[in-house]
Short mmCIF file of C-alpha atoms in Angstrom, two decimals:
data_model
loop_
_atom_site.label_atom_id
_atom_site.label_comp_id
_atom_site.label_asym_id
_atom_site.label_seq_id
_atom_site.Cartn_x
_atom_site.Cartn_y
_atom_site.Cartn_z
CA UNK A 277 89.74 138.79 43.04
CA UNK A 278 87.54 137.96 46.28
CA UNK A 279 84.36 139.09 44.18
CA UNK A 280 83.13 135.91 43.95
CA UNK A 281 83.10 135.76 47.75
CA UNK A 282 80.52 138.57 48.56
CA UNK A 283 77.57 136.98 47.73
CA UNK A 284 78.19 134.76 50.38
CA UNK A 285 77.85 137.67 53.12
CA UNK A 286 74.26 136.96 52.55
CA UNK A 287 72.88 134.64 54.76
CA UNK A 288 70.59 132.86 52.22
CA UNK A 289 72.71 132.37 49.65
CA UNK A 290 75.52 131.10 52.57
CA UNK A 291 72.44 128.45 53.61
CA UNK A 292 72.00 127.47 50.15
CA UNK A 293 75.64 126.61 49.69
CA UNK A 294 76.18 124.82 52.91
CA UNK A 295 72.80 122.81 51.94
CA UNK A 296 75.15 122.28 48.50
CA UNK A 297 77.72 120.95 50.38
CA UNK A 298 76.45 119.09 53.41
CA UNK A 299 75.51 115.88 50.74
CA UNK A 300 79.20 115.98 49.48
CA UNK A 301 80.49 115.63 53.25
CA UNK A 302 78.00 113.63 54.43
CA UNK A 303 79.35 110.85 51.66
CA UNK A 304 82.84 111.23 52.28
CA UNK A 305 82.73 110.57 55.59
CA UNK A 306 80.76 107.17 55.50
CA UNK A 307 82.72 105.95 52.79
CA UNK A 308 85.98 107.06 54.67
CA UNK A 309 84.68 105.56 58.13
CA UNK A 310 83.65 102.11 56.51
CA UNK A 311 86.55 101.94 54.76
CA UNK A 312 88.77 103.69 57.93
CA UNK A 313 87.65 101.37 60.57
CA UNK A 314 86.85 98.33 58.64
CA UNK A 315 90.79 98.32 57.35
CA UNK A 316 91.90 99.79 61.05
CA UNK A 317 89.88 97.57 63.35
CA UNK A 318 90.19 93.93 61.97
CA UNK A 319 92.63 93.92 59.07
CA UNK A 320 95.53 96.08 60.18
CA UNK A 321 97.94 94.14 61.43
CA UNK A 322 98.50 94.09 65.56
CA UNK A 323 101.30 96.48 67.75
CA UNK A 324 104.19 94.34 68.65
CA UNK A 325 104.02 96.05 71.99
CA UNK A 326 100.90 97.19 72.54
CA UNK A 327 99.06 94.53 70.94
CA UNK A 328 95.31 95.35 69.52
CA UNK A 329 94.92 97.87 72.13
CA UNK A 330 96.92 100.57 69.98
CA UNK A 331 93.64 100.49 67.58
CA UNK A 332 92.14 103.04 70.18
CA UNK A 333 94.55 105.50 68.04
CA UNK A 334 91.93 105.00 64.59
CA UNK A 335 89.50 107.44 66.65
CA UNK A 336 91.63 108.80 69.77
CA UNK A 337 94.45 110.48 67.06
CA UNK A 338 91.64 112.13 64.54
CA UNK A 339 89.63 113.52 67.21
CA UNK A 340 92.44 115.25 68.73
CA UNK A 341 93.48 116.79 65.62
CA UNK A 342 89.83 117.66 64.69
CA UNK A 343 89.61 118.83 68.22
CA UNK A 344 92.55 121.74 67.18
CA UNK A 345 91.40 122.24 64.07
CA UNK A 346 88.49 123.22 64.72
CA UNK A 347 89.98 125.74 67.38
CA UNK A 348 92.08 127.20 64.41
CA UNK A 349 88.77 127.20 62.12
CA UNK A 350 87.19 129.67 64.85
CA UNK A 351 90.18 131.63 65.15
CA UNK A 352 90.21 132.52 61.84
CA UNK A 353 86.44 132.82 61.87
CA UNK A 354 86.72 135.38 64.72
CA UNK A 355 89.08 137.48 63.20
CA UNK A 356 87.04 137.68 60.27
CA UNK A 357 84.17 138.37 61.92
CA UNK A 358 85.93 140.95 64.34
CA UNK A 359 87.68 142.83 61.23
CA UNK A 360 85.09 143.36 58.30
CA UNK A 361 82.00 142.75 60.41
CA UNK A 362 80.56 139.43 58.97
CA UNK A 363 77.61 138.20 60.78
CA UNK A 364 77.96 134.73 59.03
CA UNK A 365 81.43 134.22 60.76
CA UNK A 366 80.36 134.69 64.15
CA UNK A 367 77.49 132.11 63.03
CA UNK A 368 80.04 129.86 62.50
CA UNK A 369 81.82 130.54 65.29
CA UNK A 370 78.90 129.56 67.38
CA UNK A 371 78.21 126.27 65.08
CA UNK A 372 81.55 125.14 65.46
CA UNK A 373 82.48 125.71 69.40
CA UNK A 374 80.14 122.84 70.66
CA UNK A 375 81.51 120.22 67.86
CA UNK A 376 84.69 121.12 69.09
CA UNK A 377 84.24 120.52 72.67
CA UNK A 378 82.62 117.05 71.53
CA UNK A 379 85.69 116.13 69.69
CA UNK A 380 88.13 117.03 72.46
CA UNK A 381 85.70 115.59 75.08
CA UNK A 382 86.12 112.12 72.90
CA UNK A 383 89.95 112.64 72.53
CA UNK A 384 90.17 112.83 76.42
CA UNK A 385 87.76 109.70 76.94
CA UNK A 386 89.31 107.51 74.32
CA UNK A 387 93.07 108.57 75.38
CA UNK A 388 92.31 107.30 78.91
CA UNK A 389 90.92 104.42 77.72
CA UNK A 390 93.90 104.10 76.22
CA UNK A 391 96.01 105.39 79.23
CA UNK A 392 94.46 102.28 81.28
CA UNK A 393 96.06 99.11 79.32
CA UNK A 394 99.11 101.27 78.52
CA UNK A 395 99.88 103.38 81.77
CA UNK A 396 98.22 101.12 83.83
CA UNK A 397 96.12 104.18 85.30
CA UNK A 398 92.58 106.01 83.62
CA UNK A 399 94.47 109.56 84.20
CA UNK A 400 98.36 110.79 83.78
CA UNK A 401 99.18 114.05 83.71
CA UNK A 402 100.68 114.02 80.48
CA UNK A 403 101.54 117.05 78.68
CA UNK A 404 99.28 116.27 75.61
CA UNK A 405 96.16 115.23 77.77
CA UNK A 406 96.62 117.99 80.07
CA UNK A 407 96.55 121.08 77.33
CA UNK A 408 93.49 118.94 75.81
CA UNK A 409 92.03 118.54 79.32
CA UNK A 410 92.74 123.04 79.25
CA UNK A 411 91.15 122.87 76.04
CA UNK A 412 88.02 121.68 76.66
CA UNK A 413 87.81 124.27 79.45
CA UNK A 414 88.58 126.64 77.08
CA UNK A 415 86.13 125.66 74.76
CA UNK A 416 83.37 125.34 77.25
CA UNK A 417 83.76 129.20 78.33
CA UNK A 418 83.70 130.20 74.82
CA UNK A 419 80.11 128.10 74.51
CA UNK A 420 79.05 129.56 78.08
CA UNK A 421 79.68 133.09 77.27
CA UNK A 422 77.55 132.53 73.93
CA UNK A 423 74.96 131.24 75.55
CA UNK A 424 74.99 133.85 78.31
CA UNK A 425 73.84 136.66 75.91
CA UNK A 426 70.21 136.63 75.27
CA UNK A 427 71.35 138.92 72.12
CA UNK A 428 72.36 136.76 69.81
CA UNK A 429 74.19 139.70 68.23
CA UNK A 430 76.22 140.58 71.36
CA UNK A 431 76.88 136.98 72.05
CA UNK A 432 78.71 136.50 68.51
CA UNK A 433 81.01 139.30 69.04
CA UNK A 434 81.70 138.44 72.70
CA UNK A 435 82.47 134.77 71.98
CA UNK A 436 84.62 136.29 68.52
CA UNK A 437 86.35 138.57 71.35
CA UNK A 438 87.10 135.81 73.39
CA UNK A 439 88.43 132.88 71.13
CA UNK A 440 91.11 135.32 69.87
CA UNK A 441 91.93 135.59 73.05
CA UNK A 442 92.20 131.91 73.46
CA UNK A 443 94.27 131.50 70.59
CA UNK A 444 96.75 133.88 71.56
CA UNK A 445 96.78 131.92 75.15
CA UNK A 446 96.96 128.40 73.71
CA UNK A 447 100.16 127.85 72.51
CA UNK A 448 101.50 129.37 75.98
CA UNK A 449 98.96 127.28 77.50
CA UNK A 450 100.25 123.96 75.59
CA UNK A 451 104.12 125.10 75.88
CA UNK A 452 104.24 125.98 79.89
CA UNK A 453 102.38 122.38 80.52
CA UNK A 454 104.98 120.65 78.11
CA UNK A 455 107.56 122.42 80.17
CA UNK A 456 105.62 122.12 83.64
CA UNK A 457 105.35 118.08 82.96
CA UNK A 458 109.04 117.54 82.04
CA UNK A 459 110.47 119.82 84.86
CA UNK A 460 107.97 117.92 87.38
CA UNK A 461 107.95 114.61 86.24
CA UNK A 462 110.74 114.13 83.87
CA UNK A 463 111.20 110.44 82.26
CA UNK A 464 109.03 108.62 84.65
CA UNK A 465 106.16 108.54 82.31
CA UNK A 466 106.08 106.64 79.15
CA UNK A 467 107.50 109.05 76.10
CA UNK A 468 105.38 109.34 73.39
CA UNK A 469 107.14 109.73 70.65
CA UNK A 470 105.97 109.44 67.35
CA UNK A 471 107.08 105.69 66.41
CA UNK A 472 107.50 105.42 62.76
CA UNK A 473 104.14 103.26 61.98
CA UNK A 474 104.06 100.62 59.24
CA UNK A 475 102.58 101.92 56.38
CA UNK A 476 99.40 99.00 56.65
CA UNK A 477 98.92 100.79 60.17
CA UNK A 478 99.35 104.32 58.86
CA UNK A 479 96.94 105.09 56.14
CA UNK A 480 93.93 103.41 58.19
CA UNK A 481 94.98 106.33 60.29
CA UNK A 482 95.70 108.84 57.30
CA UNK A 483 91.88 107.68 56.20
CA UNK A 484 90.16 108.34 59.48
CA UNK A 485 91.69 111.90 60.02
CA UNK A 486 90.08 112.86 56.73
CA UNK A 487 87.09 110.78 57.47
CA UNK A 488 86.95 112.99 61.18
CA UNK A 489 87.72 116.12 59.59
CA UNK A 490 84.68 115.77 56.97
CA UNK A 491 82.96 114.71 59.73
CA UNK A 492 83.71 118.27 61.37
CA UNK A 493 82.46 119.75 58.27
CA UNK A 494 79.06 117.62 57.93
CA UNK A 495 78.21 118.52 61.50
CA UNK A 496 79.55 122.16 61.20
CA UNK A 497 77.40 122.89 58.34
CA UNK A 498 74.23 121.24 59.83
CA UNK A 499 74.75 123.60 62.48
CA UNK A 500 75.87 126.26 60.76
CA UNK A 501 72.76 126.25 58.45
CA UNK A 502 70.47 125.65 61.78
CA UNK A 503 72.37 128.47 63.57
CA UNK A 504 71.42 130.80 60.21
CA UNK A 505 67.40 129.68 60.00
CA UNK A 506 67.28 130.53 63.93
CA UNK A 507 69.03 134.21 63.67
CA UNK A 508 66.96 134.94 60.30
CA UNK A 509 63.83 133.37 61.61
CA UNK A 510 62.16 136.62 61.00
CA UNK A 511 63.27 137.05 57.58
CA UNK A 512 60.85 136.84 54.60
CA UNK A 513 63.36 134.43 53.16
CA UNK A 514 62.80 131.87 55.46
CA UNK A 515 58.74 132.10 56.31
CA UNK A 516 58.70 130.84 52.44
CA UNK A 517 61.59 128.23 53.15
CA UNK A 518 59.34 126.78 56.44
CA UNK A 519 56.20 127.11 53.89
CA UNK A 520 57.42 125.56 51.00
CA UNK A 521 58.35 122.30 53.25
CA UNK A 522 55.14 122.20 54.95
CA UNK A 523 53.41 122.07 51.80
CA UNK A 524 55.69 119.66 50.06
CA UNK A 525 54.96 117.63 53.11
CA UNK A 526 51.86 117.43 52.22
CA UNK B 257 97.75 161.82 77.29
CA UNK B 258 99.40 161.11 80.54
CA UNK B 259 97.56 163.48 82.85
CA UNK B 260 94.16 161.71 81.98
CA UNK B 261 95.82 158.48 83.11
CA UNK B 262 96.47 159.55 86.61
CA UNK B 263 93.08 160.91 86.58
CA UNK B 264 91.14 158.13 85.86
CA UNK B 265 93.83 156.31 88.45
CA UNK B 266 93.43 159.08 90.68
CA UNK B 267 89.80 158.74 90.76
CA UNK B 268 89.72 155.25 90.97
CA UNK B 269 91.65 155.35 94.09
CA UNK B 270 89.61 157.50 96.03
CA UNK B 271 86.34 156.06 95.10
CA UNK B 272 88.03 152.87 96.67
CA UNK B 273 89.11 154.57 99.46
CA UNK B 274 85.73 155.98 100.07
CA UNK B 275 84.18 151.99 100.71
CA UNK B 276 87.73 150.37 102.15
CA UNK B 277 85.92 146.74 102.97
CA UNK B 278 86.02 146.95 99.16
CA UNK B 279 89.99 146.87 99.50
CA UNK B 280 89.92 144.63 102.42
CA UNK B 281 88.00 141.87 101.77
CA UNK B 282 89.48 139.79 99.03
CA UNK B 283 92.82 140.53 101.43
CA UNK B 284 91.05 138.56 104.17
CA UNK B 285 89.79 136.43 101.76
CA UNK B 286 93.30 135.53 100.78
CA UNK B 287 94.19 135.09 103.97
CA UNK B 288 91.43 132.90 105.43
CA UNK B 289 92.51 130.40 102.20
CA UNK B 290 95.93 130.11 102.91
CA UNK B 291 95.00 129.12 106.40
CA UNK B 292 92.79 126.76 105.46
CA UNK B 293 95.51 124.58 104.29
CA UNK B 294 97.33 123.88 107.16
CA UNK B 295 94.74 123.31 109.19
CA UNK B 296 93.34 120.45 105.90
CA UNK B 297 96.53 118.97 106.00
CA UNK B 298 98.49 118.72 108.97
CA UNK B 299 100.88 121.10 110.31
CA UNK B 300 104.78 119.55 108.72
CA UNK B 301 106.29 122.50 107.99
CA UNK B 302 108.74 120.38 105.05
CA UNK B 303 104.70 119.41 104.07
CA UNK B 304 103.72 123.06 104.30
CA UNK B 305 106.74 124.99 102.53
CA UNK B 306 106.50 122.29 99.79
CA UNK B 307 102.69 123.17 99.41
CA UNK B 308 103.51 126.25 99.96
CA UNK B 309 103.75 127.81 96.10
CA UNK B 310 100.80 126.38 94.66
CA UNK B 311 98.50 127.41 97.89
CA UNK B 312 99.31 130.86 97.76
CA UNK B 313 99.03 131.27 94.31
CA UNK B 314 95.97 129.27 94.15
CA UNK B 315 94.78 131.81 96.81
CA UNK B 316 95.74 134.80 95.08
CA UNK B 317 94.17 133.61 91.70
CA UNK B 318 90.81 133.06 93.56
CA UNK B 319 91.35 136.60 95.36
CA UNK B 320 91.65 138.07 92.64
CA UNK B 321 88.37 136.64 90.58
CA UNK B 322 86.76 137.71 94.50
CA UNK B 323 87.79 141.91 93.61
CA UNK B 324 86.91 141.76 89.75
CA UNK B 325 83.03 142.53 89.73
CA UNK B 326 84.28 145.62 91.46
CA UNK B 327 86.54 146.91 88.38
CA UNK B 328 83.88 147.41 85.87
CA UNK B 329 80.38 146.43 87.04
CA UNK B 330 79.58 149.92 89.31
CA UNK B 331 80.72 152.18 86.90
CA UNK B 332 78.30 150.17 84.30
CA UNK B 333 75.65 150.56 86.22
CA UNK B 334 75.91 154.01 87.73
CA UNK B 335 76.50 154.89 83.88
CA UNK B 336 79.69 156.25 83.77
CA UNK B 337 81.48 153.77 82.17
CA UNK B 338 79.66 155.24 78.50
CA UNK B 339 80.73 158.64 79.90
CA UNK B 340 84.19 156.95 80.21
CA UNK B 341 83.80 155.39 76.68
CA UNK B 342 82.87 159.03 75.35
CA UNK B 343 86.14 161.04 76.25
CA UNK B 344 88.32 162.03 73.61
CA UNK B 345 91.05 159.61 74.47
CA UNK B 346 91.51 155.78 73.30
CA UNK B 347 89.33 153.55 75.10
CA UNK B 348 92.24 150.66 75.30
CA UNK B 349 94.29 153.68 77.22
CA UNK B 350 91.58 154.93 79.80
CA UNK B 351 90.90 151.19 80.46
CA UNK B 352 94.81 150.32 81.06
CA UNK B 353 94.48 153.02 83.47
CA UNK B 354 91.83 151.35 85.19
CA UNK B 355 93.48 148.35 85.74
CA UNK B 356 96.36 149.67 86.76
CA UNK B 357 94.49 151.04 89.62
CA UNK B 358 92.73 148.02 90.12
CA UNK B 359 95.81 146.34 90.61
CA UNK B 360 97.34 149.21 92.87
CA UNK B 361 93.89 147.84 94.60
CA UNK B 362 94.13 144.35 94.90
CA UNK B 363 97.48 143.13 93.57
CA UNK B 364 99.47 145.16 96.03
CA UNK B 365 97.98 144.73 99.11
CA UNK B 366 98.89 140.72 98.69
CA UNK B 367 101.99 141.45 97.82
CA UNK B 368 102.30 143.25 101.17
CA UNK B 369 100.34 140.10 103.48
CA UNK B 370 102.25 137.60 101.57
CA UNK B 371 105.78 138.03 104.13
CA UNK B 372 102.88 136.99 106.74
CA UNK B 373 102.16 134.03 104.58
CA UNK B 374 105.67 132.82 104.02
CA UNK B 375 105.76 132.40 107.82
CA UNK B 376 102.53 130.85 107.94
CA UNK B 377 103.90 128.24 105.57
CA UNK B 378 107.48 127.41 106.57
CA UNK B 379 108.93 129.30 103.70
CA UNK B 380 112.61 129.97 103.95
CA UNK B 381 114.34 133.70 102.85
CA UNK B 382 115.28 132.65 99.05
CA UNK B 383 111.93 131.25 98.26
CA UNK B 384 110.05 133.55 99.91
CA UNK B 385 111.76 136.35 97.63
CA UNK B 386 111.39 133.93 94.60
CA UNK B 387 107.43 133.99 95.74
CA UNK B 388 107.56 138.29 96.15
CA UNK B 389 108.95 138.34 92.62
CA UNK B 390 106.41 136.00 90.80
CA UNK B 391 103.26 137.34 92.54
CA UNK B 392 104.94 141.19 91.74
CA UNK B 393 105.35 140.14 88.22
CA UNK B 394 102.42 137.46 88.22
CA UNK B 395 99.48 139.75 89.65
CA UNK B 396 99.05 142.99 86.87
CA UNK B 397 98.66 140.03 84.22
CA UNK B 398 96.13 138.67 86.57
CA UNK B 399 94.81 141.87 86.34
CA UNK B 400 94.53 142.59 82.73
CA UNK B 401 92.97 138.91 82.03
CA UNK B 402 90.85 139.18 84.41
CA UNK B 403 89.60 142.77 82.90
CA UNK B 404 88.87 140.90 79.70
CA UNK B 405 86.59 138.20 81.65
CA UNK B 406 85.09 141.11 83.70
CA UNK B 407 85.01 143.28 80.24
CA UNK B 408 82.80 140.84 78.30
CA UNK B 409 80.43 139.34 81.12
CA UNK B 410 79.55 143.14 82.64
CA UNK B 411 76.74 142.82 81.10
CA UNK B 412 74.89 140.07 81.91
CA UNK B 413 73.14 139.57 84.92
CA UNK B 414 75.09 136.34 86.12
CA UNK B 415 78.73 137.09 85.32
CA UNK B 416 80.28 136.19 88.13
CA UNK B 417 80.50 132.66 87.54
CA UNK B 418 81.08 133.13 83.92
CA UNK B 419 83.82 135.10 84.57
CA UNK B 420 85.63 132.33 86.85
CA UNK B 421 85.22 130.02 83.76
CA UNK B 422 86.64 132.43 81.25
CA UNK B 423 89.15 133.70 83.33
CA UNK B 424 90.99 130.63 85.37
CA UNK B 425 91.55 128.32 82.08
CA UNK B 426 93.75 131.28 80.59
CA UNK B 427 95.60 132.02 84.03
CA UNK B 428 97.09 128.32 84.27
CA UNK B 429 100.72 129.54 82.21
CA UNK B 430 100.63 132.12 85.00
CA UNK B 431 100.30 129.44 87.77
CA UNK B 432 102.73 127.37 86.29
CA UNK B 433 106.10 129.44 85.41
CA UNK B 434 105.19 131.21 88.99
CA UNK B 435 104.92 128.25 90.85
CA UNK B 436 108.28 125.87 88.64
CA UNK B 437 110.23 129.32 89.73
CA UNK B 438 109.29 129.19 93.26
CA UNK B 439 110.53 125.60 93.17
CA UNK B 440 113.53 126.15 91.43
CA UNK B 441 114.16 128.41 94.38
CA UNK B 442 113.18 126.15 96.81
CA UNK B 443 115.90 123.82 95.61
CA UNK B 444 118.28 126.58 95.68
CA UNK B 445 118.07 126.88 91.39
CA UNK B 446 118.48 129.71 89.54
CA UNK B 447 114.97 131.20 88.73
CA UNK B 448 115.85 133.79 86.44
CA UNK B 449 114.82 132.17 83.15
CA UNK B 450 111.65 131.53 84.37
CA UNK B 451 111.08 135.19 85.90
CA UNK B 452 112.03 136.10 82.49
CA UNK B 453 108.90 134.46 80.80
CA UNK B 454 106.51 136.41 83.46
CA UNK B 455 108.02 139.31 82.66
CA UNK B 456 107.19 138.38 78.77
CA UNK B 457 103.84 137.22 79.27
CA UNK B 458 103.73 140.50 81.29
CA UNK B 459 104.74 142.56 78.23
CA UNK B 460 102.81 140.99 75.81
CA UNK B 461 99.50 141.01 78.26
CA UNK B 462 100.47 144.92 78.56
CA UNK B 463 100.19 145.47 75.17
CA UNK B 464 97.90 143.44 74.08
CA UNK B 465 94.87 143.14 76.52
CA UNK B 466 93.64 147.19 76.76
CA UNK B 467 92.70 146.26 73.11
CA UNK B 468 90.76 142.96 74.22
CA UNK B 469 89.56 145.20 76.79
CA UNK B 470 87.79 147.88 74.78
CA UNK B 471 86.49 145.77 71.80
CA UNK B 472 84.93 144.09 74.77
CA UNK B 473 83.72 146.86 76.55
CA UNK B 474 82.19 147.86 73.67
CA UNK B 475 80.25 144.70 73.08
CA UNK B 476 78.76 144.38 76.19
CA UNK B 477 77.74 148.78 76.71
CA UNK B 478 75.43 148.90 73.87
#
């Protein structure tokens, strides 16, 4: 059944088919941003409360949830890497960490932009910001201890090691700071909740979170296929690669 | 299975025993930051004893990242960490007994300055035993993250650092259920509940890290 998938432990024909790809995601996510922010920005209609200030959400909302999924996509990356011994997934592991930290590092900037007009302060300790703020930290350890290896081999299985350790620790992580914030702060702070958005206002949203998570994808698979050239620079494989583009260059 | 556990503890222990400052120093150091506090910030004791959970902890988390290097990095490079990695036994086992001793090491000897520190800090009788309890239950998982940090960056030339990053981001739930149950006590609360998610976290750190351990181990000794 998973035939078709071995090929793919091969790191050439894995470059080829993320160079397959990268076109189809590089498409999707213009179109979806144009059409995303275009339709968010100026032609959804304004918050009754908030006013236009809620359009922070078209990037602050898909960033977050790019910023977790691409936590879970190295999770399950790590374990594959860490149980059958694929190279490749540790290759992804290290394409995907620094993405990741960009897209939570953008969720934390836009949500205190957002935090100011709303909060009236840059910074609350709110449960959500605070296990993205954790996050980040987690992610930039991960990216540390990667780069700390001059073994590129070693590094892969360290960082594997240690982002299933952080995904056994982040749900405790996000659950004792939900906890931690309503036992220390209780209904001071602004819930919130989910409101139930007009539909005009929600798929501008529904657009960008697909146009983000291609977005992951484009930039995953960039680095991905960098991440592969750089490990297999030595390889036959990709001497002719460098060749062949020099002299179609010509 | 057993008796090779209380060897490796065993010998652990006396190697300690043989340089004490090794013992003593993150003590001091534990010490030395609790004081600092008082003398940052005034000297209100209702100030002080409502500081009080979060500075000690704080302490102990930073004591604690002080006495790691020791757990794994001299056997490394003295070489008998592969010898240890030979035996016939499961790594994950020999390395649970290693941190147990490490903790014997550096967890208990807090526990034991920490009465000192409630009077330092104002701390009344029931808080002060809600504090005993959380760093008691609080300091092996300490221990057993930390191993992981100190597991994977053995290694490298500059771990230390490294390790502080890995380690501190994963010991916040720690810091927080210890330090919302020495609250609850300090408001005269029950603190049970929250005891009872240490002890979980505990459990689960038990069982889980040796494994996280080894793998790691054997990443960074080869």
């Amino acid at each position: 059944m998973w035939k078709w998938l071995h090929p793919y432990a091969k790191p050439e024909k894995s470059y080829q088919l993320a160079g397959k790809l990268l076109p189809w995601f590089v498409v999707a996510t213009v179109i979806t941003f144009v059409v995303g922010l275009v339709w968010g920005l100026l032609f959804a209609p304004a918050d009754y409360q908030q006013g236009d200030s809620f359009r922070i959400i078209y990037i602050h909302v898909p960033a977050a949830m790019m910023a977790m999924a691409a936590y879970s996509t190295m999770a399950i990356a790590a374990f594959i890497a860490l149980v059958w011994q694929i190279r490749l997934a540790e290759m992804n592991i290290a394409a995907i960490a620094p993405v990741g930290a960009v897209f939570t590092f953008i969720a934390l900037v836009t949500g205190a932009a957002w935090g100011k007009p709303m909060w009236g302060a840059w910074w609350v300790w709110d449960a959500r910001l605070t296990s993205e703020l954790i996050l980040l930290f987690v992610y930039l350890g991960i990216i540390a201890l990667y780069n700390a290896f001059s073994d590129k081999v070693l590094a892969g299985r360290a960082a594997s090691i240690l982002t299933l350790v952080g995904v056994i620790n982040l749900p405790i992580i996000h659950y004792s700071v939900v906890w931690w914030n309503t036992l220390h702060q209780g209904a001071t702070l602004m819930k919130f909740d989910k409101p139930s958005m007009a539909p005009e206002m929600l798929w501008p949203l529904i657009i960008m979170i697909i146009g983000f998570a291609t977005f992951l994808g484009a930039l995953s698979l960039l680095r991905f296929r960098n991440e592969i050239l750089a490990r297999e620079s030595h390889r036959p494989w990709v001497s002719a690669l460098v060749t062949e583009k020099l002299e179609g260059g010509k | 299975m057993f008796n090779v556990f209380f060897q490796v503890v065993n010998k652990e222990l006396k190697g300690a025993f043989r340089s004490q400052s090794d013992i003593l120093n993150p003590v001091w150091f534990f010490i030395i930051v609790v004081t600092l506090f008082p003398l940052g910030i005034g000297t209100d004791p209702a100030l002080l004893a409502r500081i009080a959970p979060g500075v000690i902890w704080v302490a102990a988390l930073l004591a604690a990242l002080l006495s790691f290097e020791r757990l794994f990095k001299d056997d490394f490079i003295d070489g008998s960490l592969e010898q240890l990695m030979l035996m016939p036994h499961s790594l994950a086992w020999l390395v649970s007994a290693k941190v147990f001793a490490h903790w014997l090491l550096t967890g208990l000897p807090i526990l034991f300055v920490s009465p000192l520190l409630a009077i330092f800090l104002a701390m009344d009788i029931n808080t002060y035993s809600a504090l005993f309890l959380t760093l008691l239950i609080g300091t092996p998982i300490l221990s057993l993250l930390g191993a992981i940090g100190v597991a994977l960056t053995v290694g490298l030339r500059k771990g230390g650092i490294l390790l502080s990053l890995i380690m501190l981001p994963l010991s916040i739930p720690i810091l927080i259920f210890s330090t919302l149950a020495i609250d609850a006590a300090a408001y005269g609360q029950s603190y049970l509940g929250l005891l009872a998610l240490l002890g979980a976290m505990l459990v689960g750190a038990i069982t889980l890290a040796p494994f996280a351990i080894a793998a790691s181990l054997r990443v960074s000794v080869s």
